[in-house]
Short mmCIF file of C-alpha atoms in Angstrom, two decimals:
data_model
loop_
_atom_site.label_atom_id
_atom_site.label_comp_id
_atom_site.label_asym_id
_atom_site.label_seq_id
_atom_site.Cartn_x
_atom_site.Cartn_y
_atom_site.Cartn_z
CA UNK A 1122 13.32 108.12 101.92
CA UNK A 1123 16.78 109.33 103.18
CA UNK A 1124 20.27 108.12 102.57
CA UNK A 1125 23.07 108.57 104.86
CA UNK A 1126 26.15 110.15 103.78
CA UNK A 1127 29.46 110.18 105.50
CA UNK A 1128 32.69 111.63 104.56
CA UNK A 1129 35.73 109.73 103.97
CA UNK A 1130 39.06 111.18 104.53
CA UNK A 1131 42.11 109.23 103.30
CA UNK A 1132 46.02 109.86 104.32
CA UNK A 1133 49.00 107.89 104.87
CA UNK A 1134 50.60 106.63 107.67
CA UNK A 1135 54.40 105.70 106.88
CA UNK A 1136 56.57 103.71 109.54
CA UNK A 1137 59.76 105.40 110.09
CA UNK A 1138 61.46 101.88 110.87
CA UNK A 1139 60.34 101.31 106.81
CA UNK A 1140 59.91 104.04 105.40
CA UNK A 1141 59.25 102.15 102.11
CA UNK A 1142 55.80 100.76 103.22
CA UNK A 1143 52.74 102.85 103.88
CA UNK A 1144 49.36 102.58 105.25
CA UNK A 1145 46.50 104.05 103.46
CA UNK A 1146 43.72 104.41 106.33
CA UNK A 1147 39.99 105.17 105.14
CA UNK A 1148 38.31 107.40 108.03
CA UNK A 1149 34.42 107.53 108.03
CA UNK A 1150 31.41 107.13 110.80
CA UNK A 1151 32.18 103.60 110.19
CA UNK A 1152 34.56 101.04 111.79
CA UNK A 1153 38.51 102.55 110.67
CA UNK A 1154 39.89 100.51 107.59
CA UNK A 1155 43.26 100.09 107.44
CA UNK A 1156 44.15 98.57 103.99
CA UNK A 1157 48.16 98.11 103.69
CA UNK A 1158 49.87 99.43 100.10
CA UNK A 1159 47.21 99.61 97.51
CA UNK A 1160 48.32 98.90 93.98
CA UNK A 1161 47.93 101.87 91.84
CA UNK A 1162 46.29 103.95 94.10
CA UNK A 1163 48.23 106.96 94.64
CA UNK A 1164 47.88 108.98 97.80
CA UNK A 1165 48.92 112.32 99.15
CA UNK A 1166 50.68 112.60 102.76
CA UNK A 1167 48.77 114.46 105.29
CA UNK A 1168 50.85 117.26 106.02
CA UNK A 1169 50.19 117.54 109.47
CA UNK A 1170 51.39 113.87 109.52
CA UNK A 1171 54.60 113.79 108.72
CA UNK A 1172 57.37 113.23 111.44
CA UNK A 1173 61.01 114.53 111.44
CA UNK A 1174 63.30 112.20 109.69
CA UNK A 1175 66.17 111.52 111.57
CA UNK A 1176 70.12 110.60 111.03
CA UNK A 1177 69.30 107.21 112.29
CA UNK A 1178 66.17 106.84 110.19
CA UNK A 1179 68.38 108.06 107.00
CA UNK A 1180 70.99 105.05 108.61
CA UNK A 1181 68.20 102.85 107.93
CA UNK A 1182 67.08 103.64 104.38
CA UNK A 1183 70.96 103.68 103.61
CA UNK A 1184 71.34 100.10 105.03
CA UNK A 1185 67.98 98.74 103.37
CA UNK A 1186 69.63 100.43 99.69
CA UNK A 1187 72.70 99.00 100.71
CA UNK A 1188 71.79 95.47 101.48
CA UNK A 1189 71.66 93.52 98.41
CA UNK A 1190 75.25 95.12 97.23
CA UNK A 1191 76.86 93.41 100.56
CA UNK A 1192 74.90 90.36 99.36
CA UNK A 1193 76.67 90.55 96.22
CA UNK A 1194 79.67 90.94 97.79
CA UNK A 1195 79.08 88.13 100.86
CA UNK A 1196 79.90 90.57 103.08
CA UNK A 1197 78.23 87.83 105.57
CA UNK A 1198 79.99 85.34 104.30
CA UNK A 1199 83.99 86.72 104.98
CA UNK A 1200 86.29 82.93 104.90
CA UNK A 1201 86.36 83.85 101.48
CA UNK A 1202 88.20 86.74 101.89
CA UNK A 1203 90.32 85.18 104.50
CA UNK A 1204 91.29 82.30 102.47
CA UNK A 1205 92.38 84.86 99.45
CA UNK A 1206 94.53 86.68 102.32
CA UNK A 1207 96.01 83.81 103.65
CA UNK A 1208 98.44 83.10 100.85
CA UNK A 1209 99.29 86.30 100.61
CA UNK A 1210 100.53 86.53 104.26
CA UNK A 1211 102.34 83.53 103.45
CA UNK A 1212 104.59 84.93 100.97
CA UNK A 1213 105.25 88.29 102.89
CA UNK A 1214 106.07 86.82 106.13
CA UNK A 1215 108.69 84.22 103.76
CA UNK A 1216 109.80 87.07 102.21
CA UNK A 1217 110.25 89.42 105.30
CA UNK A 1218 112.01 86.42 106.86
CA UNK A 1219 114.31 85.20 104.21
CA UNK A 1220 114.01 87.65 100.99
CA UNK A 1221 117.05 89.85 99.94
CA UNK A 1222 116.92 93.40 101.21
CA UNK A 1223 114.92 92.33 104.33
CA UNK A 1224 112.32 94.88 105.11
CA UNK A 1225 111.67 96.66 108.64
CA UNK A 1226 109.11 95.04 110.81
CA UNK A 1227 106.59 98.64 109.79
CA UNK A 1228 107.28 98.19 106.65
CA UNK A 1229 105.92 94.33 107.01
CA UNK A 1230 103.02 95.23 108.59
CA UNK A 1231 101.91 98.03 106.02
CA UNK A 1232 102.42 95.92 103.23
CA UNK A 1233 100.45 92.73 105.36
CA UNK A 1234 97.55 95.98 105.72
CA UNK A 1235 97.38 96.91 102.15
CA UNK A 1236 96.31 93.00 101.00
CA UNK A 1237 94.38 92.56 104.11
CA UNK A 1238 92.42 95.50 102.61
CA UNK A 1239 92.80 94.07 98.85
CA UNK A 1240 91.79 90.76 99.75
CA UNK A 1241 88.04 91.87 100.74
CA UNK A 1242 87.93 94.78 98.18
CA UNK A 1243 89.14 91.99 95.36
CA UNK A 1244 87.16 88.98 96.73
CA UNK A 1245 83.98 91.37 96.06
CA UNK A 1246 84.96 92.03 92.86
CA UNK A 1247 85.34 88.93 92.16
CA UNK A 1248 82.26 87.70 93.62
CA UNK A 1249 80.50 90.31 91.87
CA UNK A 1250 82.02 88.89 88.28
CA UNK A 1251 81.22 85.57 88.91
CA UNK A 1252 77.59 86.15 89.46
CA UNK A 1253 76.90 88.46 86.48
CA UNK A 1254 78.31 85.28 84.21
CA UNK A 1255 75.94 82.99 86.44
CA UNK A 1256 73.09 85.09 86.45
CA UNK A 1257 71.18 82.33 84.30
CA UNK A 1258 72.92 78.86 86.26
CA UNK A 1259 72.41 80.71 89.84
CA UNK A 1260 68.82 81.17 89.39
CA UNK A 1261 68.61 76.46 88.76
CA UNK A 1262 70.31 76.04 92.11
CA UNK A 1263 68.95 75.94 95.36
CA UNK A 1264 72.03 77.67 97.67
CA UNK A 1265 72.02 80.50 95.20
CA UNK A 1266 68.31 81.45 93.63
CA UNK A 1267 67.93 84.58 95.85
CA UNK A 1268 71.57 86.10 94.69
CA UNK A 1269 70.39 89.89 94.36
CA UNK A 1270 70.42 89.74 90.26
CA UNK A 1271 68.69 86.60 90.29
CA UNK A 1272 66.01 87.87 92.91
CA UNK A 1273 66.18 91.39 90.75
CA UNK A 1274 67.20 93.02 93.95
CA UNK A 1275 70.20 94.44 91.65
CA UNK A 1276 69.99 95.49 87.96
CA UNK A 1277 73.20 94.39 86.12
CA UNK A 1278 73.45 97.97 85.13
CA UNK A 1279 73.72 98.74 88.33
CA UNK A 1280 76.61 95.63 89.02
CA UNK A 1281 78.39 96.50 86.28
CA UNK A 1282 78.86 99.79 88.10
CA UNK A 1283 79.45 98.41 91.17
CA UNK A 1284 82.15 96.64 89.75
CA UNK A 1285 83.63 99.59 88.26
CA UNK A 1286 83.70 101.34 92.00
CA UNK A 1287 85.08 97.95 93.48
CA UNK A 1288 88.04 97.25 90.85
CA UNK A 1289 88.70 101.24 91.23
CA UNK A 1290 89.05 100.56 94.85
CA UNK A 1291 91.11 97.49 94.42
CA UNK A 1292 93.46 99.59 91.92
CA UNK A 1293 93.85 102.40 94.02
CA UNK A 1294 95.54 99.29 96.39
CA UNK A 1295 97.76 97.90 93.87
CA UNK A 1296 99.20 101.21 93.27
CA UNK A 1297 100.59 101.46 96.71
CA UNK A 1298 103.13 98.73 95.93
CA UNK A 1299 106.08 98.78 93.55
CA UNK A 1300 105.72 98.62 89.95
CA UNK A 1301 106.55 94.81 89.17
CA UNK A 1302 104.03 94.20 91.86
CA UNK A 1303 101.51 96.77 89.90
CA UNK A 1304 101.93 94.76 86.57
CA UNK A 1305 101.72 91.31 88.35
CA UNK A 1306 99.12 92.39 90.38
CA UNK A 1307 96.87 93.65 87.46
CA UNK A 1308 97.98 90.07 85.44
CA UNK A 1309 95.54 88.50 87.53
CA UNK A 1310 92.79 89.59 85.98
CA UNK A 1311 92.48 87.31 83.08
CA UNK A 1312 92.11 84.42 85.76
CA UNK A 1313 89.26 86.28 87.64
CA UNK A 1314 87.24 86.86 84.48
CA UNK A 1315 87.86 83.33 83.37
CA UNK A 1316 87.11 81.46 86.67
CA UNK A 1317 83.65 81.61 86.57
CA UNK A 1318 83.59 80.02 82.98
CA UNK A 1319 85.91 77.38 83.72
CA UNK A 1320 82.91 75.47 85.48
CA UNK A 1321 81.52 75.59 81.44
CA UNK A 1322 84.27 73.79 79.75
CA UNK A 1323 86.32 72.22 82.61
CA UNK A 1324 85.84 69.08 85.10
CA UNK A 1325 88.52 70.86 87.03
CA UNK A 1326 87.38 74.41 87.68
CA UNK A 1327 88.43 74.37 91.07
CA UNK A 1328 92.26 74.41 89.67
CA UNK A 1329 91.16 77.61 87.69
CA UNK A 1330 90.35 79.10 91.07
CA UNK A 1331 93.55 77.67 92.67
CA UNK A 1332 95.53 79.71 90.24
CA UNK A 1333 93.33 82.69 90.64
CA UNK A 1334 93.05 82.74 94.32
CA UNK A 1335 97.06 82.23 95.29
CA UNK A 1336 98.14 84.85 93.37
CA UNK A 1337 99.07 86.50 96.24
CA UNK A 1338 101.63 83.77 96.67
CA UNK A 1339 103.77 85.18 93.95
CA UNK A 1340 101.85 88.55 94.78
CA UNK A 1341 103.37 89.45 98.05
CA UNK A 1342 107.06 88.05 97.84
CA UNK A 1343 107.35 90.86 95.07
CA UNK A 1344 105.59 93.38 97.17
CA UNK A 1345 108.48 93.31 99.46
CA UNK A 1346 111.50 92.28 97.73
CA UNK A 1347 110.52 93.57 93.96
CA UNK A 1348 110.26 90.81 92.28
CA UNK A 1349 109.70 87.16 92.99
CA UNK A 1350 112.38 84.22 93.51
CA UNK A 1351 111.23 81.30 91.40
CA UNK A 1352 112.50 78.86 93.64
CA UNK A 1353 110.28 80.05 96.84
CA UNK A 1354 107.73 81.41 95.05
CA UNK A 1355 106.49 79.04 92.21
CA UNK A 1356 106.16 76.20 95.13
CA UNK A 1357 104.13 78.23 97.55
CA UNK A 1358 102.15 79.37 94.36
CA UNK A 1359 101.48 75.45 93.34
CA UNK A 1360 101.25 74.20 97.11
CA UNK A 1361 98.12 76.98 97.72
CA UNK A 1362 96.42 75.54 94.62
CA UNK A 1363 95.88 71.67 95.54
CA UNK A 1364 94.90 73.52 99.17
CA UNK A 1365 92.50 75.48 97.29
CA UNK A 1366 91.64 72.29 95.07
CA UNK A 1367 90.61 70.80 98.63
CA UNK A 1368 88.67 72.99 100.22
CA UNK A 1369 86.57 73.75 97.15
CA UNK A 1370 85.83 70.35 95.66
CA UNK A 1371 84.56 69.58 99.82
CA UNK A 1372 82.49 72.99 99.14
CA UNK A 1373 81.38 71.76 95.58
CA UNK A 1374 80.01 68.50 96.95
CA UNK A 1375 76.81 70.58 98.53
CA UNK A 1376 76.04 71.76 94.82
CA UNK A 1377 76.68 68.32 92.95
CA UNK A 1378 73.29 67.31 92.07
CA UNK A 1379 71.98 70.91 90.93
CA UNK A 1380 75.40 71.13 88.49
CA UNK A 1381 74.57 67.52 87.16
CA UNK A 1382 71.21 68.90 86.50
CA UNK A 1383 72.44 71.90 84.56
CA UNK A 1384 75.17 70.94 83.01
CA UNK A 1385 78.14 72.95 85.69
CA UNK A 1386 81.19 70.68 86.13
CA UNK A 1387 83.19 70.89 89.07
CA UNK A 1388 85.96 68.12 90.45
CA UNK A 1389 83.26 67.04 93.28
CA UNK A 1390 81.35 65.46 90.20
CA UNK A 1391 84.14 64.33 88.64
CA UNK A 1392 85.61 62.54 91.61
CA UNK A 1393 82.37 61.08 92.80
CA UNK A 1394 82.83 57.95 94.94
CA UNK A 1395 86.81 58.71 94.88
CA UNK A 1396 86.79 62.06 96.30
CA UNK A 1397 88.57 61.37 99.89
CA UNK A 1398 91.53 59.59 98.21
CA UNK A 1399 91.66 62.10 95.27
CA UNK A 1400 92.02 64.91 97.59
CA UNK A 1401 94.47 63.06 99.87
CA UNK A 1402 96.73 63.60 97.20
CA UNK A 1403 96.33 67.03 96.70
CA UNK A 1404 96.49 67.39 100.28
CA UNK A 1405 99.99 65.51 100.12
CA UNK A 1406 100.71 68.00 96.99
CA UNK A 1407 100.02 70.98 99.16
CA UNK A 1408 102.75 69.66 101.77
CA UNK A 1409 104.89 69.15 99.68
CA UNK A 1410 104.95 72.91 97.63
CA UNK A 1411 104.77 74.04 101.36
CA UNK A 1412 107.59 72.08 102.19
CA UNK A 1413 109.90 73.17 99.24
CA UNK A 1414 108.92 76.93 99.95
CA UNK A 1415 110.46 76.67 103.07
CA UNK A 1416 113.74 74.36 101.94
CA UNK A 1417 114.17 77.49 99.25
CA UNK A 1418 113.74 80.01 101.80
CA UNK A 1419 116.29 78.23 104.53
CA UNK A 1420 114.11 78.02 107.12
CA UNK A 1421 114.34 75.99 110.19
CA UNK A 1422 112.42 73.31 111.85
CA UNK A 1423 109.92 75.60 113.62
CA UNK A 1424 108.36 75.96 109.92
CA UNK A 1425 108.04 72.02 109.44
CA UNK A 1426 106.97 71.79 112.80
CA UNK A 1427 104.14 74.27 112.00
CA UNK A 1428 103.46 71.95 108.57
CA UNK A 1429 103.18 68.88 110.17
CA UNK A 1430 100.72 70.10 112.68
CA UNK A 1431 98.55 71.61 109.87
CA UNK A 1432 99.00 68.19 108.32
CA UNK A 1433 97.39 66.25 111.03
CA UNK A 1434 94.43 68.91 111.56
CA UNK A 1435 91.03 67.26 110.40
#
């Protein structure tokens, strides 16, 4: 009696689009196996295998490291960003306009630059804060389970450090500006850390963001003129908030029944049935701040035509 033998030769095959997966193929005088990623079987490349890594193949393990740090971030997701600018280019265009010295049109533009830049550097940031307090409350609601340190995808070692590199960045911003703006600036941060745990405490955490989110308002007046006028300023500043207070409570509403669930408060639950009259009023309380920021400022009816056409926008 005989027995057949055969040998088996095993290598790897890796796919230079992934270079994280890897075939382990089984080679014998039978039919070819191809088994994909063993666990805990540990294989050595075939020299005579391996292909030349390239700069676009290095592009692609960068972006695949990269990935769940723009999630953080929302890097897909930029209105955020644009609605922190937008306040901000508010209060420089008043203050290039009617602030005391006027600026040069270049020196406008650099300053409109430098928060352009802040606003997505410091919108990260503060995305990246609000989900290491939420880790636990993310992981109960449905829009925001796979949030890379819910899914794991990101250690909070590794966000903490993130954050480190971000708020660096964002400093490095804030220093470009004059020094009332620097200490102003940098005053914010109590509101970003304590946004994200207004939801615990409050029924009105979307004021909490107001207040974080327009500081630009006060922000960017002072970046041009060195400090802020009250009487332009602290309207704009209050005007942003109830538009914040509407736009957020609307985004809120898609959340409601997972906060209910867990316990998050937000002014779409506490407005309930009442919510299109409630934020009529904050709508009307947004016109109006507008409307004083540009009776302080002297402007002319070009700026009230402008309101009034935002005002009828649905």
């Amino acid at each position: 009696m005989s027995t057949k033998t055969s040998s088996i030769n095993v290598r790897t095959r890796s796919s230079l689009s992934d270079l994280r997966k890897q075939k382990v193929v089984f080679e014998s005088t039978d039919p070819k196996i191809v088994i994909e990623k063993i666990p805990n079987l540990k294989v050595l490349p075939d020299s005579k295998l391996e292909e030349k890594i390239t700069f676009i193949d290095k592009l692609v393990i960068f972006r695949d490291k990269a990935d769940p740090y723009f999630k953080l971030i929302r890097w897909d997701k930029p209105i955020g960003s644009w609605l922190l600018f937008w306040p901000c280019s508010w209060s420089i265009t008043l203050a290039s306009i009617a602030g005391s010295p006027l600026p040069s049109a270049a020196s406008s533009l650099s300053t409109l630059g430098l928060f352009l830049a802040g606003s997505f550097v410091m919108r990260g940031a503060g995305c990246t804060i609000n989900d290491l307090w939420d880790k636990d409350y993310d992981g109960q609601v449905a829009r925001t389970r796979d949030r890379p340190l819910v899914s794991g995808a990101i250690s909070q070692k590794q966000a903490v450090l993130f954050l480190a590199a971000q708020l660096s960045v964002g400093l490095t911003i804030l220093l470009q500006l004059n020094w009332y703006s620097v200490i102003l600036g940098a005053s914010s941060m109590l509101l970003v850390i304590m946004y994200p745990l207004a939801k615990r405490f409050t029924d009105y955490p979307q004021i909490f963001l107001g207040a974080t989110f327009n500081w630009g308002a006060l922000l960017g007046w002072s970046a041009i003129t060195g400090s802020i006028d009250p009487f332009v300023c602290l309207p704009l500043y209050a005007g942003a908030l109830c538009w914040t207070v509407v736009y957020d409570t609307i985004y809120a509403h898609q959340d409601k029944h997972d906060d209910a669930r867990i316990g998050i408060k937000s002014t779409a639950l506490k407005f309930g049935e009442r919510t299109k009259p409630l934020l009529s009023l904050w709508a009307g309380g947004a016109l109006c701040g507008l409307s004083c920021a540009g009776a302080a400022a002297e402007l002319d009816w070009p700026y009230y035509l402008a309101l009034t056409a935002a005002a009828a926008h649905r």
